[in-house]
Coordinates of C-alpha atoms in Angstrom, one line a residue:
Chain A
M21 CA -92.6 17.9 -38.1
D22 CA -92.7 14.8 -37.1
F23 CA -91.0 13.6 -33.7
D24 CA -92.2 10.3 -34.0
L25 CA -89.2 7.6 -34.5
P26 CA -90.0 5.6 -37.3
R27 CA -91.3 2.2 -36.9
E28 CA -88.3 0.2 -36.9
V29 CA -86.3 2.4 -34.4
R30 CA -89.3 1.6 -31.9
L31 CA -88.9 -2.1 -32.7
V32 CA -85.2 -1.8 -31.6
R33 CA -86.1 0.0 -28.7
R34 CA -88.5 -3.0 -27.4
A35 CA -86.0 -5.4 -28.6
V36 CA -82.9 -4.1 -26.9
R37 CA -84.8 -2.7 -24.0
E38 CA -86.5 -6.8 -23.3
F39 CA -82.7 -8.0 -24.0
A40 CA -81.4 -5.4 -21.5
D41 CA -83.6 -6.3 -18.9
A42 CA -83.5 -10.0 -19.4
T43 CA -79.8 -10.8 -20.2
V44 CA -77.4 -7.5 -19.5
A45 CA -79.6 -6.4 -15.9
P46 CA -78.5 -10.2 -14.5
L47 CA -74.9 -9.6 -14.9
V48 CA -74.5 -6.0 -13.3
E49 CA -73.4 -6.9 -9.9
Q50 CA -70.5 -9.2 -11.2
M51 CA -69.4 -7.1 -13.5
E52 CA -69.2 -4.4 -10.4
Q53 CA -67.6 -6.9 -8.7
R54 CA -65.4 -8.6 -11.1
D55 CA -64.5 -5.3 -13.1
E56 CA -64.9 -7.8 -15.9
F57 CA -67.0 -7.9 -19.5
P58 CA -68.8 -11.2 -18.9
A59 CA -67.5 -13.7 -21.2
T60 CA -70.8 -14.6 -23.2
L61 CA -71.9 -11.1 -23.6
A62 CA -70.3 -10.5 -27.1
R63 CA -71.9 -13.6 -28.6
S64 CA -75.7 -12.5 -27.1
L65 CA -75.3 -8.8 -28.4
G66 CA -74.0 -10.5 -31.5
D67 CA -77.1 -12.9 -31.7
L68 CA -79.6 -9.8 -31.2
G69 CA -77.8 -8.5 -33.8
V70 CA -76.8 -4.9 -32.1
L71 CA -73.7 -5.2 -33.1
G72 CA -74.4 -4.7 -36.8
L73 CA -76.3 -2.0 -36.4
V74 CA -74.4 0.0 -38.8
T75 CA -73.2 -2.4 -40.8
P76 CA -74.5 -3.7 -44.6
A77 CA -76.5 -6.7 -44.9
E78 CA -74.1 -8.0 -47.0
Y79 CA -71.2 -7.8 -44.5
G80 CA -73.9 -9.3 -41.6
G81 CA -75.2 -6.2 -40.6
S82 CA -78.8 -5.3 -40.4
N83 CA -77.7 -1.5 -41.1
L84 CA -80.8 0.4 -39.5
G85 CA -78.8 3.1 -38.9
H86 CA -77.3 5.5 -36.6
L87 CA -80.8 6.7 -34.9
A88 CA -81.5 2.9 -34.2
R89 CA -77.7 3.0 -32.8
T90 CA -78.3 5.8 -30.6
V91 CA -81.5 4.3 -29.5
A92 CA -79.8 0.7 -28.9
V93 CA -77.1 2.6 -26.9
E94 CA -79.3 4.4 -24.9
E95 CA -81.2 1.2 -23.8
V96 CA -78.6 -0.7 -23.0
S97 CA -77.0 2.1 -21.0
R98 CA -80.2 2.6 -19.0
V99 CA -79.5 -0.9 -17.7
S100 CA -75.6 -0.8 -18.1
A101 CA -73.5 1.9 -19.3
A102 CA -70.3 -0.2 -19.1
V103 CA -72.7 -2.4 -21.3
G104 CA -73.4 0.7 -23.6
I105 CA -69.5 2.2 -24.2
S106 CA -68.5 -1.1 -25.1
L107 CA -70.9 -1.6 -27.6
Q108 CA -70.9 2.0 -28.6
V109 CA -66.8 1.4 -28.9
H110 CA -67.5 -1.8 -31.3
H111 CA -69.5 0.6 -33.9
M112 CA -66.8 2.9 -33.5
A113 CA -64.4 0.2 -35.5
T114 CA -67.3 -1.5 -37.5
A115 CA -68.8 2.1 -39.1
A116 CA -64.7 2.8 -39.7
L117 CA -64.1 -0.4 -41.5
G118 CA -67.3 -0.3 -43.6
E119 CA -66.9 3.4 -44.7
F120 CA -63.0 3.3 -45.4
G121 CA -62.4 -0.6 -45.5
S122 CA -61.7 -2.1 -49.1
D123 CA -64.3 -5.1 -50.3
A124 CA -61.6 -7.5 -49.0
Q125 CA -61.2 -6.0 -45.7
K126 CA -64.9 -5.3 -44.9
A127 CA -65.3 -9.5 -46.1
K128 CA -62.4 -10.4 -43.8
Y129 CA -63.6 -8.5 -40.4
L130 CA -66.9 -7.2 -40.7
P131 CA -69.2 -10.9 -40.4
A132 CA -67.0 -12.1 -37.7
L133 CA -67.6 -8.6 -35.6
C134 CA -71.0 -8.6 -36.3
R135 CA -71.4 -12.4 -34.9
G136 CA -69.9 -11.2 -31.5
D137 CA -66.9 -13.7 -32.4
S138 CA -65.0 -10.5 -30.9
L139 CA -65.8 -6.7 -29.9
G140 CA -64.3 -4.2 -32.3
T141 CA -62.2 -1.6 -30.7
C142 CA -60.7 2.0 -32.3
A143 CA -57.3 2.8 -30.4
I144 CA -56.4 6.4 -31.4
T145 CA -55.4 8.0 -27.9
E146 CA -52.2 8.3 -26.5
P147 CA -50.7 9.0 -23.0
T148 CA -49.6 12.4 -24.6
G149 CA -53.7 12.6 -24.9
G150 CA -56.8 11.6 -27.0
S151 CA -57.5 15.3 -28.8
D152 CA -54.0 16.2 -29.6
L153 CA -54.2 13.5 -32.5
L154 CA -50.8 15.6 -34.0
G155 CA -49.4 15.2 -30.8
M156 CA -49.2 11.2 -31.1
T157 CA -45.9 9.7 -31.2
S158 CA -46.9 6.6 -32.3
T159 CA -45.3 5.7 -35.7
A160 CA -45.6 3.5 -38.5
R161 CA -42.5 3.2 -41.2
A162 CA -43.1 1.7 -44.1
V163 CA -40.7 -1.2 -45.4
G164 CA -41.2 -3.6 -48.3
D165 CA -44.5 -5.0 -48.3
G166 CA -46.1 -3.1 -45.4
Y167 CA -45.2 -0.9 -42.0
V168 CA -43.8 -1.6 -38.9
L169 CA -45.7 -0.3 -36.0
N170 CA -44.1 1.9 -32.5
G171 CA -46.1 2.8 -29.9
R172 CA -48.8 2.6 -27.2
K173 CA -52.3 3.3 -26.9
C174 CA -53.9 3.8 -23.3
F175 CA -57.3 4.2 -22.0
I176 CA -58.8 1.8 -25.3
T177 CA -62.5 0.2 -24.6
N178 CA -62.7 -3.5 -25.6
C179 CA -58.8 -3.7 -26.0
H180 CA -58.6 -7.6 -24.6
L181 CA -61.7 -8.4 -26.4
S182 CA -60.9 -7.4 -29.7
E183 CA -59.3 -9.8 -32.6
A184 CA -59.0 -7.3 -34.9
V185 CA -58.3 -3.5 -33.5
V186 CA -58.3 -0.2 -36.3
T187 CA -55.3 2.3 -34.7
V188 CA -53.5 5.1 -36.3
A189 CA -49.8 5.8 -36.2
K190 CA -47.5 8.4 -38.1
T191 CA -46.0 7.7 -41.3
G192 CA -44.9 11.2 -41.6
E193 CA -45.4 14.8 -40.9
G194 CA -48.5 16.9 -40.6
P195 CA -52.6 16.1 -40.8
K196 CA -51.6 13.8 -44.0
G197 CA -48.5 12.0 -42.0
I198 CA -51.0 9.7 -40.2
S199 CA -52.6 6.5 -41.2
A200 CA -54.7 4.1 -39.8
F201 CA -54.1 0.4 -39.8
I202 CA -56.1 -2.9 -38.9
V203 CA -53.9 -5.3 -36.4
E204 CA -55.0 -8.1 -35.8
K205 CA -54.3 -10.3 -32.3
G206 CA -51.6 -12.4 -32.3
T207 CA -49.1 -9.9 -35.1
P208 CA -45.9 -10.4 -33.1
G209 CA -44.7 -7.3 -31.7
F210 CA -48.3 -6.3 -31.0
A211 CA -50.1 -7.2 -27.5
A212 CA -52.7 -5.8 -25.3
G213 CA -51.2 -4.5 -22.1
R214 CA -52.5 -3.4 -18.8
H215 CA -56.5 -3.6 -17.6
E216 CA -57.6 -0.3 -15.8
H217 CA -59.6 0.0 -13.3
K218 CA -62.3 3.0 -13.5
L219 CA -64.1 4.9 -10.9
G220 CA -67.3 3.9 -13.1
L221 CA -68.3 2.0 -16.0
R222 CA -66.6 -0.7 -14.0
G223 CA -66.7 -3.9 -16.2
A224 CA -66.5 -2.3 -19.4
D225 CA -62.7 -3.6 -20.6
T226 CA -60.6 -1.0 -21.1
G227 CA -56.7 -1.0 -21.1
E228 CA -53.7 0.0 -23.5
L229 CA -52.4 -1.6 -26.4
V230 CA -48.3 -1.9 -27.3
F231 CA -46.7 -2.2 -30.6
R232 CA -43.1 -3.0 -30.6
D233 CA -41.5 -3.4 -34.2
C234 CA -44.8 -4.7 -34.9
H235 CA -45.1 -5.8 -38.9
V236 CA -49.0 -5.2 -40.4
P237 CA -49.0 -6.3 -44.0
R238 CA -49.6 -3.4 -46.6
E239 CA -53.0 -4.9 -47.3
N240 CA -54.5 -4.1 -43.5
L241 CA -53.6 -0.1 -44.1
L242 CA -57.5 1.3 -44.0
G243 CA -58.0 3.7 -46.5
N244 CA -54.7 5.0 -48.5
E245 CA -51.9 6.5 -46.4
G246 CA -52.0 9.8 -44.9
D247 CA -56.0 9.6 -44.5
G248 CA -55.7 8.3 -40.7
M249 CA -56.1 11.9 -39.6
T250 CA -59.5 12.1 -41.7
I251 CA -60.5 8.6 -40.5
A252 CA -59.9 9.2 -36.6
L253 CA -61.2 12.6 -36.9
K254 CA -64.4 10.8 -38.2
T255 CA -64.7 7.6 -36.5
I256 CA -64.5 9.8 -33.0
G257 CA -66.8 12.8 -34.2
E258 CA -69.5 11.0 -35.6
G259 CA -69.0 7.9 -33.8
G260 CA -67.8 7.9 -30.6
R261 CA -69.0 11.1 -29.7
P262 CA -72.6 10.6 -30.4
G263 CA -71.9 7.0 -29.0
M264 CA -71.0 8.6 -25.8
A265 CA -74.0 11.2 -25.9
A266 CA -75.9 8.0 -26.0
T267 CA -74.7 6.1 -23.1
S268 CA -74.6 9.1 -21.2
L269 CA -78.2 9.4 -22.0
G270 CA -79.1 6.3 -20.7
I271 CA -77.9 6.7 -17.5
L272 CA -79.8 9.8 -17.4
Q273 CA -83.2 7.7 -18.0
A274 CA -81.7 5.3 -15.2
C275 CA -81.6 8.3 -12.8
Y276 CA -85.0 9.4 -14.0
D277 CA -86.2 6.2 -13.2
E278 CA -84.8 5.2 -10.0
S279 CA -85.5 8.8 -8.6
V280 CA -89.7 8.5 -9.7
R281 CA -89.9 4.7 -8.4
F282 CA -87.5 5.8 -5.0
A283 CA -89.8 9.3 -4.2
K284 CA -93.1 7.0 -4.6
E285 CA -91.8 4.4 -2.5
R286 CA -90.2 6.2 0.3
T287 CA -92.6 8.0 2.9
L288 CA -91.5 10.4 5.3
Y289 CA -93.6 12.7 7.3
G290 CA -96.5 10.1 6.5
R291 CA -96.7 10.1 2.8
P292 CA -94.4 9.3 -0.1
I293 CA -91.4 12.1 -0.4
A294 CA -92.7 12.5 -4.2
Q295 CA -95.1 15.0 -2.3
L296 CA -92.3 17.1 -1.2
Q297 CA -91.7 20.2 -3.2
A298 CA -87.9 19.8 -2.5
I299 CA -88.3 16.3 -3.9
Q300 CA -90.7 17.4 -7.2
W301 CA -87.9 19.8 -7.7
G302 CA -85.1 17.4 -8.4
V303 CA -87.3 15.1 -10.6
A304 CA -88.7 18.1 -12.6
E305 CA -84.7 19.0 -13.1
I306 CA -83.5 15.6 -14.2
F307 CA -86.7 15.4 -16.6
A308 CA -86.0 18.6 -18.3
E309 CA -82.3 17.6 -18.4
L310 CA -83.3 14.0 -19.9
Q311 CA -85.9 15.1 -22.3
A312 CA -83.4 18.3 -23.7
S313 CA -80.7 15.3 -23.8
R314 CA -82.9 12.8 -25.7
W315 CA -83.8 15.5 -28.9
L316 CA -79.8 16.2 -29.1
C317 CA -78.8 12.7 -29.4
Y318 CA -81.5 11.9 -31.7
H319 CA -81.2 15.1 -33.7
A320 CA -77.6 14.2 -34.2
S321 CA -78.2 11.0 -35.4
W322 CA -81.2 11.8 -38.0
L323 CA -78.5 14.2 -39.3
K324 CA -76.0 11.7 -39.7
D325 CA -78.8 8.9 -41.3
S326 CA -79.8 11.8 -43.6
G327 CA -76.2 12.1 -44.9
R328 CA -75.5 15.4 -43.7
D329 CA -72.5 16.7 -41.6
C330 CA -73.3 16.2 -37.9
G331 CA -69.8 16.8 -36.5
V332 CA -71.1 19.8 -34.5
E333 CA -74.5 18.7 -33.4
S334 CA -72.8 15.4 -32.3
T335 CA -70.0 16.9 -30.2
L336 CA -72.8 19.5 -28.6
A337 CA -74.6 16.2 -27.7
K338 CA -71.9 14.4 -25.9
M339 CA -70.6 17.7 -24.4
Y340 CA -73.9 19.2 -23.1
V341 CA -75.4 15.0 -22.0
S342 CA -72.4 14.0 -20.7
E343 CA -72.9 17.0 -18.3
A344 CA -76.5 16.8 -17.8
A345 CA -76.0 12.9 -16.7
V346 CA -74.0 13.7 -13.9
N347 CA -76.1 16.4 -12.7
A348 CA -78.8 14.7 -13.0
A349 CA -77.1 11.5 -11.1
K350 CA -76.2 14.1 -8.2
K351 CA -79.6 15.3 -8.1
A352 CA -80.3 11.5 -7.7
V353 CA -78.4 10.4 -5.2
E354 CA -79.5 13.2 -3.6
I355 CA -83.4 12.5 -3.6
H356 CA -82.3 9.2 -2.4
G357 CA -81.1 10.6 1.0
A358 CA -78.4 8.4 2.7
C359 CA -79.7 5.3 0.4
G360 CA -78.3 7.0 -2.0
A361 CA -74.6 6.4 -0.9
M362 CA -75.3 2.9 -0.4
M363 CA -73.9 0.3 -2.6
E364 CA -77.1 -1.3 -3.1
Y365 CA -78.6 1.1 -4.5
A366 CA -78.3 2.0 -8.3
V367 CA -77.6 5.6 -8.0
Q368 CA -74.4 5.3 -6.5
R369 CA -73.1 3.3 -9.9
L370 CA -75.2 6.1 -11.8
F371 CA -73.1 8.4 -10.3
R372 CA -70.0 7.1 -10.9
D373 CA -70.6 5.9 -14.5
A374 CA -71.6 9.5 -15.7
M375 CA -68.3 10.9 -14.4
V376 CA -66.2 8.3 -16.3
C377 CA -68.3 9.6 -19.4
V378 CA -67.3 12.6 -19.3
S379 CA -63.9 12.6 -20.8
A380 CA -64.9 9.3 -22.7
G381 CA -64.9 10.6 -26.4
G382 CA -63.5 13.9 -25.7
T383 CA -63.3 16.3 -22.4
T384 CA -66.5 18.9 -22.3
E385 CA -64.1 21.4 -22.4
I386 CA -62.8 20.0 -26.1
G387 CA -66.3 20.2 -26.9
K388 CA -66.5 23.7 -26.2
L389 CA -64.1 24.6 -28.2
V390 CA -65.2 22.5 -31.3
V391 CA -69.0 23.8 -30.6
A392 CA -67.5 27.6 -30.2
R393 CA -65.8 27.6 -33.2
A394 CA -69.1 26.5 -35.2
A395 CA -71.3 29.3 -32.9
L396 CA -68.8 31.9 -33.5
A397 CA -68.3 31.4 -37.5
Chain B
M17 CA -95.6 -27.0 -42.8
N18 CA -98.0 -24.1 -42.6
I19 CA -98.9 -22.6 -39.6
V20 CA -101.4 -19.6 -38.8
V21 CA -100.8 -17.5 -35.5
C22 CA -103.9 -15.5 -34.4
M23 CA -102.3 -11.8 -32.8
K24 CA -103.9 -9.6 -30.5
P25 CA -102.7 -6.1 -29.4
V26 CA -103.3 -5.5 -25.6
P27 CA -102.9 -2.2 -23.9
D28 CA -99.2 -2.7 -22.1
P29 CA -99.8 -4.2 -19.0
R30 CA -97.1 -2.2 -17.3
R31 CA -99.0 0.8 -17.8
W32 CA -102.5 -0.6 -16.4
G33 CA -102.6 2.2 -13.7
K34 CA -103.0 4.3 -16.7
L35 CA -105.9 2.7 -18.3
K36 CA -109.7 4.0 -18.1
L37 CA -113.2 4.0 -19.0
D38 CA -114.9 5.9 -21.7
P39 CA -117.8 6.7 -19.5
R40 CA -119.8 7.0 -22.6
T41 CA -119.2 4.5 -25.2
M42 CA -117.9 1.8 -21.6
L43 CA -115.4 0.6 -23.8
L44 CA -111.4 0.8 -22.6
R45 CA -109.4 4.3 -23.9
R46 CA -107.0 2.5 -25.7
D47 CA -105.1 5.3 -27.4
E48 CA -103.8 6.6 -23.7
V49 CA -101.8 3.7 -23.3
P50 CA -99.1 2.0 -26.1
A51 CA -100.7 -1.4 -27.4
V52 CA -98.3 -4.8 -27.3
I53 CA -98.6 -8.1 -28.3
N54 CA -100.8 -9.9 -26.1
P55 CA -98.2 -12.2 -23.6
L56 CA -99.6 -15.6 -24.5
D57 CA -99.5 -14.5 -28.6
R58 CA -95.9 -14.2 -28.1
N59 CA -95.9 -17.5 -27.0
A60 CA -97.8 -18.5 -29.9
I61 CA -95.4 -16.7 -32.2
E62 CA -92.5 -18.4 -30.5
Q63 CA -93.9 -22.4 -30.8
A64 CA -94.8 -21.5 -34.3
V65 CA -91.9 -20.2 -35.3
A66 CA -89.7 -22.8 -33.6
L67 CA -91.9 -25.7 -35.8
R68 CA -91.1 -23.8 -38.7
A69 CA -87.7 -24.4 -38.2
A70 CA -87.8 -27.9 -38.5
G71 CA -88.9 -27.7 -42.2
P72 CA -90.7 -26.0 -44.9
G73 CA -93.2 -24.1 -44.5
T74 CA -94.8 -20.5 -43.6
V75 CA -95.7 -18.6 -40.6
T76 CA -98.6 -16.2 -41.4
V77 CA -99.5 -14.1 -38.4
I78 CA -103.1 -12.8 -38.2
S79 CA -104.7 -9.9 -36.7
M80 CA -108.2 -8.2 -36.4
A81 CA -107.7 -4.9 -35.2
P82 CA -107.5 -1.1 -36.2
R83 CA -104.7 0.3 -38.3
E84 CA -102.2 0.8 -35.2
A85 CA -101.7 -3.1 -35.0
E86 CA -99.4 -2.9 -38.1
E87 CA -96.7 -2.2 -35.2
Q88 CA -97.3 -5.2 -33.5
L89 CA -97.5 -7.1 -36.6
A90 CA -94.1 -5.6 -37.8
E91 CA -92.9 -7.2 -34.4
A92 CA -94.2 -10.7 -35.0
L93 CA -92.8 -10.5 -38.8
A94 CA -89.0 -9.3 -36.5
M95 CA -89.6 -12.3 -34.2
G96 CA -89.6 -14.4 -37.5
C97 CA -93.4 -14.8 -38.9
D98 CA -93.1 -15.0 -42.7
R99 CA -96.4 -12.7 -43.4
A100 CA -98.5 -10.5 -41.9
Y101 CA -102.1 -9.7 -42.4
L102 CA -104.3 -7.5 -40.9
L103 CA -108.0 -7.6 -41.0
S104 CA -109.3 -3.9 -40.3
D105 CA -112.2 -2.6 -41.5
A106 CA -114.9 0.3 -39.8
A107 CA -117.7 -2.5 -40.1
F108 CA -115.6 -4.7 -37.5
A109 CA -116.1 -2.6 -34.5
G110 CA -117.6 -3.8 -31.8
A111 CA -117.2 -7.5 -32.3
D112 CA -117.8 -10.0 -30.0
S113 CA -115.5 -12.8 -29.9
L114 CA -117.7 -14.8 -32.0
A115 CA -117.8 -12.0 -35.0
T116 CA -114.2 -11.8 -34.3
A117 CA -113.6 -15.2 -34.7
R118 CA -115.7 -15.1 -37.8
C119 CA -113.2 -13.0 -39.5
L120 CA -110.5 -15.0 -38.4
A121 CA -111.5 -18.2 -39.5
A122 CA -112.7 -16.1 -43.0
A123 CA -109.0 -14.9 -43.4
I124 CA -107.4 -18.2 -42.5
R125 CA -109.8 -20.2 -44.9
R126 CA -108.8 -17.5 -47.4
L127 CA -105.3 -18.1 -46.7
G128 CA -106.1 -22.1 -47.2
D129 CA -103.4 -25.1 -46.7
V130 CA -103.3 -24.0 -43.4
D131 CA -101.7 -27.2 -41.1
L132 CA -101.9 -25.6 -37.7
V133 CA -103.5 -22.5 -35.8
C134 CA -101.8 -20.8 -32.9
C135 CA -103.4 -18.8 -30.7
G136 CA -102.9 -17.8 -26.8
S137 CA -104.8 -19.2 -24.5
Y138 CA -106.2 -16.0 -23.9
S139 CA -106.2 -12.1 -24.2
L140 CA -104.8 -10.0 -21.4
D141 CA -107.7 -7.6 -21.9
G142 CA -110.7 -9.6 -22.5
S143 CA -109.6 -13.0 -20.9
T144 CA -112.2 -15.0 -22.6
S145 CA -110.8 -17.8 -23.7
Q146 CA -113.6 -17.8 -26.5
V147 CA -112.0 -17.2 -30.0
G148 CA -109.2 -19.7 -30.3
P149 CA -111.9 -22.5 -30.0
Q150 CA -114.7 -20.4 -32.1
I151 CA -111.9 -20.2 -34.5
A152 CA -111.6 -24.2 -34.7
E153 CA -115.6 -25.0 -34.6
L154 CA -116.1 -22.4 -37.8
L155 CA -113.1 -24.0 -39.6
D156 CA -114.5 -27.6 -38.4
I157 CA -110.8 -28.8 -37.2
P158 CA -110.0 -30.4 -33.6
D159 CA -109.0 -27.5 -30.6
L160 CA -106.5 -28.0 -28.2
T161 CA -106.3 -25.6 -25.6
H162 CA -104.3 -24.2 -22.1
V163 CA -101.3 -26.5 -23.8
T164 CA -97.9 -26.4 -22.1
A165 CA -96.2 -28.6 -24.2
L166 CA -96.2 -29.1 -28.0
S167 CA -94.4 -31.9 -30.3
L168 CA -95.2 -33.1 -33.7
Q169 CA -94.5 -36.1 -35.3
G170 CA -95.5 -36.9 -38.8
G171 CA -98.8 -35.5 -38.9
T172 CA -99.7 -35.9 -35.3
L173 CA -99.9 -33.6 -32.8
R174 CA -98.9 -34.3 -28.9
A175 CA -99.7 -31.9 -26.3
R176 CA -100.0 -31.7 -22.6
C177 CA -103.1 -29.5 -21.5
A178 CA -103.2 -27.7 -18.3
T179 CA -107.1 -28.6 -16.8
E180 CA -107.9 -27.9 -13.1
G181 CA -105.9 -29.7 -10.8
G182 CA -103.8 -31.4 -13.6
E183 CA -103.0 -32.1 -16.6
T184 CA -104.0 -34.2 -19.4
V185 CA -101.9 -35.5 -23.0
Y186 CA -103.7 -35.4 -25.8
E187 CA -102.8 -36.9 -29.5
C188 CA -104.6 -35.2 -32.7
E189 CA -104.5 -35.3 -36.3
L190 CA -103.4 -32.0 -38.1
P191 CA -104.6 -29.8 -39.5
A192 CA -105.6 -28.6 -35.6
L193 CA -106.0 -25.4 -33.8
V194 CA -103.8 -25.1 -30.5
T195 CA -104.0 -22.0 -27.5
F196 CA -100.7 -22.3 -25.7
D197 CA -100.4 -21.5 -22.0
K198 CA -96.7 -19.2 -20.7
E199 CA -95.2 -22.5 -19.7
V200 CA -95.0 -24.1 -23.0
N201 CA -92.1 -21.8 -24.1
V202 CA -89.8 -18.6 -23.5
P203 CA -90.5 -16.2 -26.4
R204 CA -87.5 -15.0 -28.1
T205 CA -86.7 -11.1 -28.6
A206 CA -86.8 -9.8 -32.3
S207 CA -83.5 -9.9 -33.7
M208 CA -82.3 -6.4 -35.5
T209 CA -81.8 -8.5 -38.8
G210 CA -85.8 -10.0 -38.1
I211 CA -86.6 -6.1 -38.0
M212 CA -84.7 -5.0 -41.0
R213 CA -86.6 -7.5 -42.6
A214 CA -90.1 -6.9 -41.1
V215 CA -90.1 -3.6 -42.6
S216 CA -89.2 -4.8 -46.1
A217 CA -91.8 -7.2 -45.9
G218 CA -94.6 -4.8 -45.2
V219 CA -98.4 -6.0 -43.5
T220 CA -101.4 -7.0 -45.8
C221 CA -104.5 -5.3 -45.3
W222 CA -108.1 -7.1 -45.7
T223 CA -111.2 -5.7 -45.4
A224 CA -114.9 -7.4 -44.7
A225 CA -115.2 -7.4 -48.6
D226 CA -112.0 -9.4 -49.2
L227 CA -113.1 -11.8 -46.6
G228 CA -116.3 -12.2 -48.2
L229 CA -118.1 -11.5 -45.1
S230 CA -121.5 -9.5 -44.9
P231 CA -122.1 -6.6 -42.8
A232 CA -124.5 -9.1 -40.4
E233 CA -121.8 -11.4 -40.1
V234 CA -119.3 -8.7 -38.2
G235 CA -118.8 -6.1 -36.5
L236 CA -121.4 -5.6 -33.4
G237 CA -124.2 -6.6 -36.0
G238 CA -122.3 -9.8 -36.4
S239 CA -122.2 -10.3 -32.3
P240 CA -124.9 -12.2 -30.6
T241 CA -123.4 -10.5 -27.1
Q242 CA -124.7 -7.2 -26.0
M243 CA -122.9 -5.5 -23.5
L244 CA -125.7 -3.6 -20.8
N245 CA -122.9 -2.2 -18.8
I246 CA -119.7 -2.3 -17.6
F247 CA -118.4 -0.6 -14.2
T248 CA -115.6 -1.1 -11.4
P249 CA -117.4 -2.7 -9.0
P250 CA -117.1 -1.2 -5.2
A251 CA -114.2 -1.8 -3.2
A252 CA -116.4 -2.7 0.0
R253 CA -113.8 -5.0 1.6
K254 CA -113.1 -3.8 5.1
G255 CA -110.5 -4.9 8.1
E256 CA -112.0 -6.4 11.1
M257 CA -109.7 -6.9 14.1
L258 CA -110.6 -9.9 16.4
E259 CA -109.4 -9.8 20.0
G260 CA -108.8 -11.9 23.1
S261 CA -106.7 -15.1 23.4
P262 CA -105.4 -16.7 20.2
S263 CA -107.9 -19.7 21.0
Q264 CA -110.8 -17.2 21.2
M265 CA -109.8 -15.5 18.1
A266 CA -109.3 -18.6 16.1
A267 CA -113.0 -19.9 16.8
A268 CA -114.4 -16.2 16.7
L269 CA -112.8 -16.9 13.1
V270 CA -114.1 -20.1 12.2
A271 CA -117.7 -18.7 13.7
K272 CA -117.4 -16.1 10.8
L273 CA -116.0 -18.4 8.0
G274 CA -119.2 -20.2 8.5
L275 CA -116.7 -23.2 9.4
R276 CA -118.2 -25.8 11.9
R277 CA -115.9 -27.9 14.0
H278 CA -115.7 -31.6 12.3
A279 CA -117.0 -34.3 15.3
S280 CA -113.3 -36.2 16.2

């Protein structure tokens, strides 16, 4: 049994860490203040190549795989979970296009997405909920040479940043009555709506997409009519959930880093607080959660890269790691004492970011439903 | 233009707190701290890759090191080098700077048709600054050291070299060897497509036999430097508080420093 990451993934970690420290870290404060995704960052991510991690080389990607993607999202999220979620949602779109797109669709959309001309997104959640796919109310009515879409999507990451979104709408009834589409910015009847302001992950673009009698040509149908449920489940289960798990893992790592640094610097009773057992226990708890979370994430990604079913493991990772990040962030704030409540310390941001990750990509309760089904099978 | 970059893996400076000397061999226990590309060698890689972009040619990165250095060579490939060679042989162990330079020079000779050799000015661990100039001497080519800016026109290099208390601008013909200071550029980060290319390019390993070097020329046997002892100097510094008025303290300090007041 080999617990070493493959060489290429180790190189990915080193490169993305270098990028995150040099390019992302200086933007964090501005993202917190303005709650906007920095205009030049998509292109920088494209130049680094992380936007094409799960896209074949012929379409402009590096195709280094899902474990590499997990490590990249983790490393970015260690510095900014807001950039981490933006990156992982982008990967959901590129993976969906790569797996279900026609050659023409892949050639049209993927190279630009890998370059960072814009960020990709998958718009599935509606005001009626994200996990209740059959409860969606958006419709796509077949007309002549295409479809007319009506409906509203909400809590969509990258929604104002995407030139072309992957979305789903009802073309009929039941599980086979949902279809997936690519809708380009500028299509009449399609608009990005309100910009949401969140508790955490500030700077990640979140908002709504509105379709009003929006005509989408037939060539923008992703997969076949009726494939929407399969595409959505796969995109959320094998892309979104491991992506949110990796985002939370980055937060966990940052909680550990910040706690260790503070515990060694801060003195009380004439010695660093790292020498106090109360602090040591807190650091040990964060470290244990970090290690357990890391292997859950990597195992799920390894399964995906091996071509094996990873839906349950990805959901398990998402469920566990997002909760672990909240616990670790709470502990990290406590280790910081009064400083933990001050805005100039990173741990308050980590706590807010961790809280947002719990519901993104499926709540803990939905995760438990999926995991329980497998555990009791 | 064909460029060779000499690269050395060194212990990650961020983990230097964990570095230990082996009390028996008196060598650094490198296995306990992960290795990284010597920081100034990254500047050398950056300069080489940038120069190659101006025209046809290749950038070859070479390293004399244990097998684990394949990782740093792969990173150099990911940064844009075209080929990587690892000079690795049990016989190389214990090499001083001259035996190391001999290996690297032999490899450069074997590669042939090399216009420019790029090195970091010094390694972060040994810091001798000797290997680069020794390679140049062995290859009988000119060398410019501590270069902080470089341009190339035709076959002529123009380099700004840092000197004590200033700088000197030199011109020299190719082929030549240049060692770089960190001010010369900002090294690029390896890209994901670079990493993909690095994985498929792989690293070629050469032994002493491949380089045509005898045991007497390499490793401990080929090293005129013999290390007798290495130790951490005792931390004997201690503070001393001066007392009195500011002028009295200043006078006491001047006396302690052995300074004499200039006649005014």
